[in-house]
mmCIF file with all atom_site columns, C-alpha atoms (C1' of nucleotides) in Angstrom:
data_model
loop_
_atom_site.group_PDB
_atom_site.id
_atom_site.type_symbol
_atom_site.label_atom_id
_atom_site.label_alt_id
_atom_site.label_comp_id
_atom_site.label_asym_id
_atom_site.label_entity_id
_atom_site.label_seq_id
_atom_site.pdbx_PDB_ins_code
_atom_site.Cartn_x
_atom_site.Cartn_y
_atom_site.Cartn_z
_atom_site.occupancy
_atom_site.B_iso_or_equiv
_atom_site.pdbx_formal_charge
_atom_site.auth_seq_id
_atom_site.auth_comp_id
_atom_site.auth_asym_id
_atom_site.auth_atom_id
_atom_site.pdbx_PDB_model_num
ATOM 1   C CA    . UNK A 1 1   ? 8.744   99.282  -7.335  1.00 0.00 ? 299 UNK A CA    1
ATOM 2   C CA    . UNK A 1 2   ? 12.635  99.391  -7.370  1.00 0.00 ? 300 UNK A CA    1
ATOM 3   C CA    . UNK A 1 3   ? 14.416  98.411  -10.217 1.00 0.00 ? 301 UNK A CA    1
ATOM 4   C CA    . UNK A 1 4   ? 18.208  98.695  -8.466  1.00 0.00 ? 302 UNK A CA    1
ATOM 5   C CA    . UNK A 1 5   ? 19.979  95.948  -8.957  1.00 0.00 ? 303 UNK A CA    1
ATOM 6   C CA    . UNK A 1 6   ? 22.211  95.756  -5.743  1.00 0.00 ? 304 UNK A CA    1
ATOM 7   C CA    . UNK A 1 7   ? 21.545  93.771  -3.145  1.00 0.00 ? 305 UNK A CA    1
ATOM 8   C CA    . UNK A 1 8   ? 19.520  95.640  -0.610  1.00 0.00 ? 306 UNK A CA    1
ATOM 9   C CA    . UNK A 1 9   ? 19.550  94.274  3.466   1.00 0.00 ? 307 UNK A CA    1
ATOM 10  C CA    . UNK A 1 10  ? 17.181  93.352  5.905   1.00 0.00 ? 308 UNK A CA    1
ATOM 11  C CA    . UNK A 1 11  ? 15.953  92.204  9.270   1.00 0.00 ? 309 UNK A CA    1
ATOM 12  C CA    . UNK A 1 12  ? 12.922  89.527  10.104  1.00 0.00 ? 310 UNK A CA    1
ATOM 13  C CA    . UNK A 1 13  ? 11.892  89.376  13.227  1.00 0.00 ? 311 UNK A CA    1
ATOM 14  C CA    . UNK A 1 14  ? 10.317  85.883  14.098  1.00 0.00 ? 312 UNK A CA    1
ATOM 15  C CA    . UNK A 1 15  ? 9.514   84.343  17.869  1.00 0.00 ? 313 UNK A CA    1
ATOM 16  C CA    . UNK A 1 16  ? 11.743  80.689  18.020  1.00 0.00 ? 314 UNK A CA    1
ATOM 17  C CA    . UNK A 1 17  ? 8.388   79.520  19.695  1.00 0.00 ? 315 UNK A CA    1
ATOM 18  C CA    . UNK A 1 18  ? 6.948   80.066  16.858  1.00 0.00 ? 316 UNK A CA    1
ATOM 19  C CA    . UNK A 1 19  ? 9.263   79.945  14.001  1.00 0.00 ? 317 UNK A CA    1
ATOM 20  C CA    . UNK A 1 20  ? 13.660  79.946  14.960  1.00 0.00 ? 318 UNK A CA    1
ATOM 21  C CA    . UNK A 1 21  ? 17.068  79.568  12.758  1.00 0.00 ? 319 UNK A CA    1
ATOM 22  C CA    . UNK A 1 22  ? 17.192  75.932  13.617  1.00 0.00 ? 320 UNK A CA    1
ATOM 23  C CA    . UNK A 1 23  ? 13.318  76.026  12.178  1.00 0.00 ? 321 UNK A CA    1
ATOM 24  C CA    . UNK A 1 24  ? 14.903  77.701  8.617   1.00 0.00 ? 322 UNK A CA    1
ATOM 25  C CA    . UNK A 1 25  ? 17.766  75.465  8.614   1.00 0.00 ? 323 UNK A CA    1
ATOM 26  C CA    . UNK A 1 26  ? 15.925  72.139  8.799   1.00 0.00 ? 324 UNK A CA    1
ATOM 27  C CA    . UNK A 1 27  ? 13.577  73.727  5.831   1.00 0.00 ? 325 UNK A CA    1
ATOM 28  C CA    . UNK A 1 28  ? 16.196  75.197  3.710   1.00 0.00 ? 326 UNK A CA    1
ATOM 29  C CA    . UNK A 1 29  ? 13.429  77.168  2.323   1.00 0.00 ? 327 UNK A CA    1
ATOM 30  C CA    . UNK A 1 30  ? 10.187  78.499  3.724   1.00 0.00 ? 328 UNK A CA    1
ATOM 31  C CA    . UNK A 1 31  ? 7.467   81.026  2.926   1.00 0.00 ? 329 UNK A CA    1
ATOM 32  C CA    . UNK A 1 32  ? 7.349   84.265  5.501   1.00 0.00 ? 330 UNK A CA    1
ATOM 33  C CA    . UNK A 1 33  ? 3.436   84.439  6.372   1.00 0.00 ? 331 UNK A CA    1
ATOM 34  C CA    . UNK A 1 34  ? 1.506   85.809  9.021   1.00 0.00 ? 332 UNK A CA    1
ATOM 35  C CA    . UNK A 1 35  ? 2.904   89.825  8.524   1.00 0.00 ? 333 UNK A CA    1
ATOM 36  C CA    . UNK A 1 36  ? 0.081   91.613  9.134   1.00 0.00 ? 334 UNK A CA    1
ATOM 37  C CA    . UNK A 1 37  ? 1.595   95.321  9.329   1.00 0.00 ? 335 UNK A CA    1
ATOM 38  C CA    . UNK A 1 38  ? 1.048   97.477  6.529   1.00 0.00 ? 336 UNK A CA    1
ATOM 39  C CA    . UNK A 1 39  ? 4.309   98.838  6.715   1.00 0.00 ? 337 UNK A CA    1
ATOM 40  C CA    . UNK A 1 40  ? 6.237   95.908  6.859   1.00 0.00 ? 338 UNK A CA    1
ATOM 41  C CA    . UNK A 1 41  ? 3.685   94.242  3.775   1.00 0.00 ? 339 UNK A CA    1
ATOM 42  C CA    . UNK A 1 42  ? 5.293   97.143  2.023   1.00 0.00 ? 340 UNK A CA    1
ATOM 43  C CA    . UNK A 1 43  ? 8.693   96.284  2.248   1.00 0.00 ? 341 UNK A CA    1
ATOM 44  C CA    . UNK A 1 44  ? 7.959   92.795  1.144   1.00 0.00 ? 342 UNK A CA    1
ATOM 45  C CA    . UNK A 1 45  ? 5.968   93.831  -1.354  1.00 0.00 ? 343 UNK A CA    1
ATOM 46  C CA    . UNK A 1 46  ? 7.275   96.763  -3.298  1.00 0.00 ? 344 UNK A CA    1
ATOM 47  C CA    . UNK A 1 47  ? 11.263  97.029  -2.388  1.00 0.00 ? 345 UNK A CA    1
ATOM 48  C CA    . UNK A 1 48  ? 13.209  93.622  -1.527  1.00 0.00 ? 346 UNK A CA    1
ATOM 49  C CA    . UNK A 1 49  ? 14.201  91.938  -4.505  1.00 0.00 ? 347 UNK A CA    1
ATOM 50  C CA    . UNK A 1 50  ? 15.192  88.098  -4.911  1.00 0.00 ? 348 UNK A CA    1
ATOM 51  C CA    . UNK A 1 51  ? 19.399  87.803  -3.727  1.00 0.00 ? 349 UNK A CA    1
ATOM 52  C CA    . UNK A 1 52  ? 18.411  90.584  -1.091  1.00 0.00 ? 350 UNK A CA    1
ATOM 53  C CA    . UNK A 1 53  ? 19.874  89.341  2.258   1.00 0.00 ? 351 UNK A CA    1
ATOM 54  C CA    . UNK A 1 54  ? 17.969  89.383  5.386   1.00 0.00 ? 352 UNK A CA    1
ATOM 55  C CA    . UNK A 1 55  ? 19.255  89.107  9.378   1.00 0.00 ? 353 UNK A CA    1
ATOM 56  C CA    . UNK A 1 56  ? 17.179  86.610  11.392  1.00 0.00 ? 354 UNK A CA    1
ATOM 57  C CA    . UNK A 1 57  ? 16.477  88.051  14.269  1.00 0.00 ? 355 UNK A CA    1
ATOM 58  C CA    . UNK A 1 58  ? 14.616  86.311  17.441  1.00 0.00 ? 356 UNK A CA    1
ATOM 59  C CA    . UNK A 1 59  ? 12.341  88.536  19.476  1.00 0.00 ? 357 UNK A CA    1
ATOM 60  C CA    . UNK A 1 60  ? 10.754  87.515  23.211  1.00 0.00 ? 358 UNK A CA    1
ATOM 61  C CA    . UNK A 1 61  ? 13.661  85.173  23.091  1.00 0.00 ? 359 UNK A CA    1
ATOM 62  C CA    . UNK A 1 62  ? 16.504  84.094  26.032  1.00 0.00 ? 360 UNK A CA    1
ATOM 63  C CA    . UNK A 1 63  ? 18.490  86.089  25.240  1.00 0.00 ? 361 UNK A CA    1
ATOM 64  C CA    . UNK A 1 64  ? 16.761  88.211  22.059  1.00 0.00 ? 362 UNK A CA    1
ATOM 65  C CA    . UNK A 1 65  ? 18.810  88.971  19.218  1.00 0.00 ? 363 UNK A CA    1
ATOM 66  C CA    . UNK A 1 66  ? 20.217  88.267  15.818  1.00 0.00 ? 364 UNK A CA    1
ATOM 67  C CA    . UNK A 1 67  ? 21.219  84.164  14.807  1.00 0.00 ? 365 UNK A CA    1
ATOM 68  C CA    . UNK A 1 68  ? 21.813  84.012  11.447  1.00 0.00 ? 366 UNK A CA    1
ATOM 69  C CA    . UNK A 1 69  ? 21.662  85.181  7.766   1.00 0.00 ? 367 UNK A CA    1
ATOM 70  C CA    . UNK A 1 70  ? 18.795  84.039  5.028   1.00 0.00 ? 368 UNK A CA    1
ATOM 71  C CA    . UNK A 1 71  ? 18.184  85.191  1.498   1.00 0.00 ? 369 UNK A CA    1
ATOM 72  C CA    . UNK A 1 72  ? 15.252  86.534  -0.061  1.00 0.00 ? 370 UNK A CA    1
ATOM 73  C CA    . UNK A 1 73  ? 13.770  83.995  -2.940  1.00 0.00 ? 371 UNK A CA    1
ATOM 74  C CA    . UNK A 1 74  ? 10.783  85.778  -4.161  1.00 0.00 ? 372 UNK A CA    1
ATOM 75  C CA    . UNK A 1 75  ? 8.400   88.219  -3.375  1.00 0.00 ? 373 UNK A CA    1
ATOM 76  C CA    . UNK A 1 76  ? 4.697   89.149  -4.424  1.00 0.00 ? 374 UNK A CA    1
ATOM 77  C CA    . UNK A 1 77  ? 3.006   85.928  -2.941  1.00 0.00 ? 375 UNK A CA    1
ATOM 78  C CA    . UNK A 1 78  ? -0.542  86.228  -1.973  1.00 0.00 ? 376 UNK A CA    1
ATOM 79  C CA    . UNK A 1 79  ? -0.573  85.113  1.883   1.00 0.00 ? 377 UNK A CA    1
ATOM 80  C CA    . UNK A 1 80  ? -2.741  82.669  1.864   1.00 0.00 ? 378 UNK A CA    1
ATOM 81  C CA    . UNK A 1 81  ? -3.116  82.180  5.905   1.00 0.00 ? 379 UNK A CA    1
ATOM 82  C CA    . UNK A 1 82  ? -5.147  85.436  5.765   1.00 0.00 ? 380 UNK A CA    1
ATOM 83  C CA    . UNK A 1 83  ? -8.305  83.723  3.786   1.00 0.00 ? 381 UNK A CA    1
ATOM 84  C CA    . UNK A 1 84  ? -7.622  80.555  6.346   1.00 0.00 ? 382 UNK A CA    1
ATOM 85  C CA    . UNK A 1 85  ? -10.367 80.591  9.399   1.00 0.00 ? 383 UNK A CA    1
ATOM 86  C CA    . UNK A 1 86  ? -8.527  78.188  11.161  1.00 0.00 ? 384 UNK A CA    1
ATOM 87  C CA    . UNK A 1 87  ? -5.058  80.056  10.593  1.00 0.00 ? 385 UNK A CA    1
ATOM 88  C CA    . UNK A 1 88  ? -4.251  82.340  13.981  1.00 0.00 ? 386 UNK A CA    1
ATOM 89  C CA    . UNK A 1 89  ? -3.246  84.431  11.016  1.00 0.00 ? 387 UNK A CA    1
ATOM 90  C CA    . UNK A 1 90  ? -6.717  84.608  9.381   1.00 0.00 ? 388 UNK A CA    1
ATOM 91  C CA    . UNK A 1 91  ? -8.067  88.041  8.554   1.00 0.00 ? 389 UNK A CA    1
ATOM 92  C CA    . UNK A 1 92  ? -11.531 88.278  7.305   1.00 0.00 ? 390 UNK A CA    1
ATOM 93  C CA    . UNK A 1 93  ? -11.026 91.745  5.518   1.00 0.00 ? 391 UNK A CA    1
ATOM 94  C CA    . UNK A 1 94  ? -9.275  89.048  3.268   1.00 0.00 ? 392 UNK A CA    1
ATOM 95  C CA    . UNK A 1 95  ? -10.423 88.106  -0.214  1.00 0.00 ? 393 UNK A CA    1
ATOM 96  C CA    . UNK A 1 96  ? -9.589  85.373  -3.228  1.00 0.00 ? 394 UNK A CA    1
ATOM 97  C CA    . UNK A 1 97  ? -9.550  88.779  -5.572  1.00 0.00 ? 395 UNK A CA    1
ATOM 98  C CA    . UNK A 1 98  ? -7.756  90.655  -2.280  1.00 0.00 ? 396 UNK A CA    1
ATOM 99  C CA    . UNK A 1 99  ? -6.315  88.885  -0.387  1.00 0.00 ? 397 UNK A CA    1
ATOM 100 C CA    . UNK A 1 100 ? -4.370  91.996  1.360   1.00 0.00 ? 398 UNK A CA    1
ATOM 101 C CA    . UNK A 1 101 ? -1.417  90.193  2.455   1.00 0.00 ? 399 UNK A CA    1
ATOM 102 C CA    . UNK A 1 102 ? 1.431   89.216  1.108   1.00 0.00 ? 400 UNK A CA    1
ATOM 103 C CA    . UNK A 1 103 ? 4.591   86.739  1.420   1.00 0.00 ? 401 UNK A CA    1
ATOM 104 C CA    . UNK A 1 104 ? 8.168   86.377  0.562   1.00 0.00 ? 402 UNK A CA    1
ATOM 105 C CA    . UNK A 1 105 ? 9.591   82.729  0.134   1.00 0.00 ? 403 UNK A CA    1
ATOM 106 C CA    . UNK A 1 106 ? 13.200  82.830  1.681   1.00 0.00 ? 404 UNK A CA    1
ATOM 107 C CA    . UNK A 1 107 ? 16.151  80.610  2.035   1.00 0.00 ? 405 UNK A CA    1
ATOM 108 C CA    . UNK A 1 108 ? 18.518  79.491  5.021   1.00 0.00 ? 406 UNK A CA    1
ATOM 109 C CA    . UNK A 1 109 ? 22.405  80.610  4.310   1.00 0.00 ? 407 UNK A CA    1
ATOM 110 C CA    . UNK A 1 110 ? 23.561  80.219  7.768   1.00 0.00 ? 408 UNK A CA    1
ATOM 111 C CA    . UNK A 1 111 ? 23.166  80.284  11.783  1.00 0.00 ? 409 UNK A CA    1
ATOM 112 C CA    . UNK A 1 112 ? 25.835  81.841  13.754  1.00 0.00 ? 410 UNK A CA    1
ATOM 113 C CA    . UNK A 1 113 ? 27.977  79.828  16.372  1.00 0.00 ? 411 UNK A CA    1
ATOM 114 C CA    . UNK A 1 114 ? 26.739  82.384  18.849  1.00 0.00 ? 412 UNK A CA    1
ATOM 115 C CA    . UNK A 1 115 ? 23.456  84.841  18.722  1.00 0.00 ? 413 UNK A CA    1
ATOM 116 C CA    . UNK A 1 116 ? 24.280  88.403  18.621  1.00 0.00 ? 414 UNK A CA    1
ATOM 117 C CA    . UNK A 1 117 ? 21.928  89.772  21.410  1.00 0.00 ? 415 UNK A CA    1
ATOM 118 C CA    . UNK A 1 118 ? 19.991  93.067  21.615  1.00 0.00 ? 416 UNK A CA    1
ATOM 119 C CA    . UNK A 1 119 ? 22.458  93.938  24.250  1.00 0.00 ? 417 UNK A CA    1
ATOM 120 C CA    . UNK A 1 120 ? 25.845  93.702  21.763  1.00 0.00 ? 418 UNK A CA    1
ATOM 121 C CA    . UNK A 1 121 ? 23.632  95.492  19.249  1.00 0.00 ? 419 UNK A CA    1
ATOM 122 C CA    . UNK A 1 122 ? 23.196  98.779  21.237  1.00 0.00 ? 420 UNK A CA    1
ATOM 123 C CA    . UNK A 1 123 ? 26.320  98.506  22.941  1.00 0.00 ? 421 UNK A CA    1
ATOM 124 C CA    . UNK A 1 124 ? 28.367  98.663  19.428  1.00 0.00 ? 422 UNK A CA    1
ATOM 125 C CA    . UNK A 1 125 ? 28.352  102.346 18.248  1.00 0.00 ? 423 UNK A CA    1
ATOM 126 C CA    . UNK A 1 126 ? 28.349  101.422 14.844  1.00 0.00 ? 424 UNK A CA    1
ATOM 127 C CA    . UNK A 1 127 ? 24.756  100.115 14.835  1.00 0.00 ? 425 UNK A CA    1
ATOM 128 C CA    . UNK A 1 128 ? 23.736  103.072 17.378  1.00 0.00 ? 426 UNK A CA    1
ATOM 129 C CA    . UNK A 1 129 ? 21.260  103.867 13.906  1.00 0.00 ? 427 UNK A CA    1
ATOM 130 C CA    . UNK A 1 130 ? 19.809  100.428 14.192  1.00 0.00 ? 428 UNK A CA    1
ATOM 131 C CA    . UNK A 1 131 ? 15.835  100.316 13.943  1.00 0.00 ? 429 UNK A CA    1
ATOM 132 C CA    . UNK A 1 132 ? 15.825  97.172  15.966  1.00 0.00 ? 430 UNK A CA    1
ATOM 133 C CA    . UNK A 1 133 ? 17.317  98.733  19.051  1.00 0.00 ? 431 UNK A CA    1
ATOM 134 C CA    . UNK A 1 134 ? 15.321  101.730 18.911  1.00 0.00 ? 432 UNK A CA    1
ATOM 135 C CA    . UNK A 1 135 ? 12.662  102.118 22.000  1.00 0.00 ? 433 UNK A CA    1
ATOM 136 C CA    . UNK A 1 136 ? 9.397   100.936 20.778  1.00 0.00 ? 434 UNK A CA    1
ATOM 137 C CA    . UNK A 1 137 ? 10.403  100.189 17.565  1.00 0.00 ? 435 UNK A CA    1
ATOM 138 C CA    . UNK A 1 138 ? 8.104   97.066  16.645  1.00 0.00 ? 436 UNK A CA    1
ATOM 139 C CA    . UNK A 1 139 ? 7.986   96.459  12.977  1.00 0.00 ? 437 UNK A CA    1
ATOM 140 C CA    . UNK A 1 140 ? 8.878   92.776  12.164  1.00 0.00 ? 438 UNK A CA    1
ATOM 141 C CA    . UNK A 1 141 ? 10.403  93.944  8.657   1.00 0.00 ? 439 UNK A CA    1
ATOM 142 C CA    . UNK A 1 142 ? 13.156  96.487  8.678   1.00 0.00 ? 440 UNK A CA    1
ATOM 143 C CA    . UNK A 1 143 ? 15.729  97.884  6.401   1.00 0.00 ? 441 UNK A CA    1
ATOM 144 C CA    . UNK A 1 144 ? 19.332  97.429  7.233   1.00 0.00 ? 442 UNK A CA    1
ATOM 145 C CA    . UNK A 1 145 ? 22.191  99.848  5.612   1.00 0.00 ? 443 UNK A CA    1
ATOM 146 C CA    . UNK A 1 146 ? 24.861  97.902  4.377   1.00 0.00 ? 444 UNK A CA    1
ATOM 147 C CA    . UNK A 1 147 ? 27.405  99.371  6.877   1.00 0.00 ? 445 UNK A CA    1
ATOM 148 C CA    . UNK A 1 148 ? 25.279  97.885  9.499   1.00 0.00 ? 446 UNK A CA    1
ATOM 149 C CA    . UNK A 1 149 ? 24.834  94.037  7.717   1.00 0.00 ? 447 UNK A CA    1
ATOM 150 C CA    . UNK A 1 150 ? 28.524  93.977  7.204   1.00 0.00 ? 448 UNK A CA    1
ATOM 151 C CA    . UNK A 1 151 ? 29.495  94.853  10.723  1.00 0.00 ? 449 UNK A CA    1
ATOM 152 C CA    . UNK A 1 152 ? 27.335  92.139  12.190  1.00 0.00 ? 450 UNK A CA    1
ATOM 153 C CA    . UNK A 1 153 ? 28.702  90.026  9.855   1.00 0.00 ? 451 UNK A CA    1
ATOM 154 C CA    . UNK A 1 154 ? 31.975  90.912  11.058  1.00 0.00 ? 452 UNK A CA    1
ATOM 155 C CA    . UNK A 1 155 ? 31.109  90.161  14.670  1.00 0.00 ? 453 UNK A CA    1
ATOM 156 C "C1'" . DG  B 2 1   ? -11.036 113.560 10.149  1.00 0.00 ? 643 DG  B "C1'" 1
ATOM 157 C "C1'" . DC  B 2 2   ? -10.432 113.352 15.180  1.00 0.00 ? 644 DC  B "C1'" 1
ATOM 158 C "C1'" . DC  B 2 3   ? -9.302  110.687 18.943  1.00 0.00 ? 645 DC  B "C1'" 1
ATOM 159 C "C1'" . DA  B 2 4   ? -10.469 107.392 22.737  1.00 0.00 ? 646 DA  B "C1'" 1
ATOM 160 C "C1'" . DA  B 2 5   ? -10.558 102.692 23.345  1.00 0.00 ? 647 DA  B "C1'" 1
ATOM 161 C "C1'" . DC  B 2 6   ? -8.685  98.593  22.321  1.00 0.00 ? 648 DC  B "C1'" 1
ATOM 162 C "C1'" . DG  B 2 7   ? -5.292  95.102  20.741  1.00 0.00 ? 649 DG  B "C1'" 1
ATOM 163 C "C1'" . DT  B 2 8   ? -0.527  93.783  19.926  1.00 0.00 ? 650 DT  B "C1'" 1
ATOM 164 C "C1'" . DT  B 2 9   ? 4.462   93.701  20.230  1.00 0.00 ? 651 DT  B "C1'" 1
ATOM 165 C "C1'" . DG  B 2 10  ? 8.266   92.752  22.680  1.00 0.00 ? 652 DG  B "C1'" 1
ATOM 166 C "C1'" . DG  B 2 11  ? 11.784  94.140  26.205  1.00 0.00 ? 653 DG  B "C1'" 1
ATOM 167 C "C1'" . DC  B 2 12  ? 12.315  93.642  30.849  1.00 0.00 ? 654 DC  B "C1'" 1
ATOM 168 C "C1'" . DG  C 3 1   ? 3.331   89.281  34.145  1.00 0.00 ? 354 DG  C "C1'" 1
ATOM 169 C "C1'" . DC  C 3 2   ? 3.925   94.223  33.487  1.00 0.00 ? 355 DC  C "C1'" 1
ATOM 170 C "C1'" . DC  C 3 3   ? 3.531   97.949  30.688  1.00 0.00 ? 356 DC  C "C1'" 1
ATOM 171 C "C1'" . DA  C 3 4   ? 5.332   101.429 27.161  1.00 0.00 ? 357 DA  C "C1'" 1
ATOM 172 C "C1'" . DA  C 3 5   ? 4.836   102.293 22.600  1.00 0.00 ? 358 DA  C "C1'" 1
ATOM 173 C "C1'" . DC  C 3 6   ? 2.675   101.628 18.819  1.00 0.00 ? 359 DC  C "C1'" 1
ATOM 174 C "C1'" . DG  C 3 7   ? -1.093  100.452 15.134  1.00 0.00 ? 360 DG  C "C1'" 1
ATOM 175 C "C1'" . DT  C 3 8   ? -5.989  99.841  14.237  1.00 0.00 ? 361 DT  C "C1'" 1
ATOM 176 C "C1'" . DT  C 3 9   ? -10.849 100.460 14.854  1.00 0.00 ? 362 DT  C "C1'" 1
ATOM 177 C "C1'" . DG  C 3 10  ? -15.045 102.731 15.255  1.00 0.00 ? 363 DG  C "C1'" 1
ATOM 178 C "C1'" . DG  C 3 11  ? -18.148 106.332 17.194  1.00 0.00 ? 364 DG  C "C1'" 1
ATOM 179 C "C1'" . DC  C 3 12  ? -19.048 110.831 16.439  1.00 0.00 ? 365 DC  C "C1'" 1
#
DNA sequence: GCCAACGTTGGC
DNA sequence: GCCAACGTTGGC
């Protein structure tokens, strides 16, 4: 577990079908379920930290790409949807004791006036590093250097 | 523990 | 809808 106290950065992946920015913004505040990668658990689990800011980023979207900032509440949540039958999330390796998955509740700070596509992203050579843009790259929870947040912020 | 088959993600 | 690139599962 990390103890630093700076504010680490990150990027959520969501489909707006599913879940958008308008979605967040409406809530103010919702609970991330239904991550059912073992990597991406990880990063919920063991390294962000409550203040950390995340980019929202829409994926199999018109165009795909990043729409807006959020902050990370809290961490360590039991998921829930994974002990659900009815959930589409519902895994039955899943247990009351183990319940495998895990959650982060986050908050809405703000949508931008225009979304940041996939295609900006790769053609800026300052995000050239970016783990979104990289072929294949599929993991709904990524890190994001600080370098990288503050230049989309700038954008 | 290997690896083929299968399922999923997500850009296009 | 296609399919490349992964991750997971299960037979051996």
């Amino acid at each position: 577990m990390s103890t630093k106290a700076t504010t680490q950065y990150w990027l959520l992946k969501s489909e707006p079908g599913s879940y958008s920015i308008d979605d967040l913004k409406r809530d103010r505040v919702t609970t991330w379920d239904g991550v059912r990668n073992y990597q991406a658990r990880n990063f919920m689990r063991d390294d962000m930290q409550s203040g950390d800011l995340f980019l929202f980023y829409h994926s199999s979207a018109e165009p795909s790409g990043i729409v807006g900032v959020g902050k990370i509440v809290s961490r360590g949540l039991p998921d829930l949807s994974a002990l659900d039958k009815k959930s589409k999330y519902y895994d039955p390796k899943a247990t009351k004791d183990n319940p495998i998955w895990n959650t982060i509740k986050v908050r809405f700070i703000k949508k931008f006036k225009t979304i940041i596509s996939l295609e900006e992203l790769k053609k800026n050579p300052k995000l050239k590093k970016m783990l979104v843009i990289q072929r294949g790259q599929r993991l709904s929870v990524q890190p994001v250097t600080k370098e990288e947040f503050e230049t989309i912020i700038s954008l």
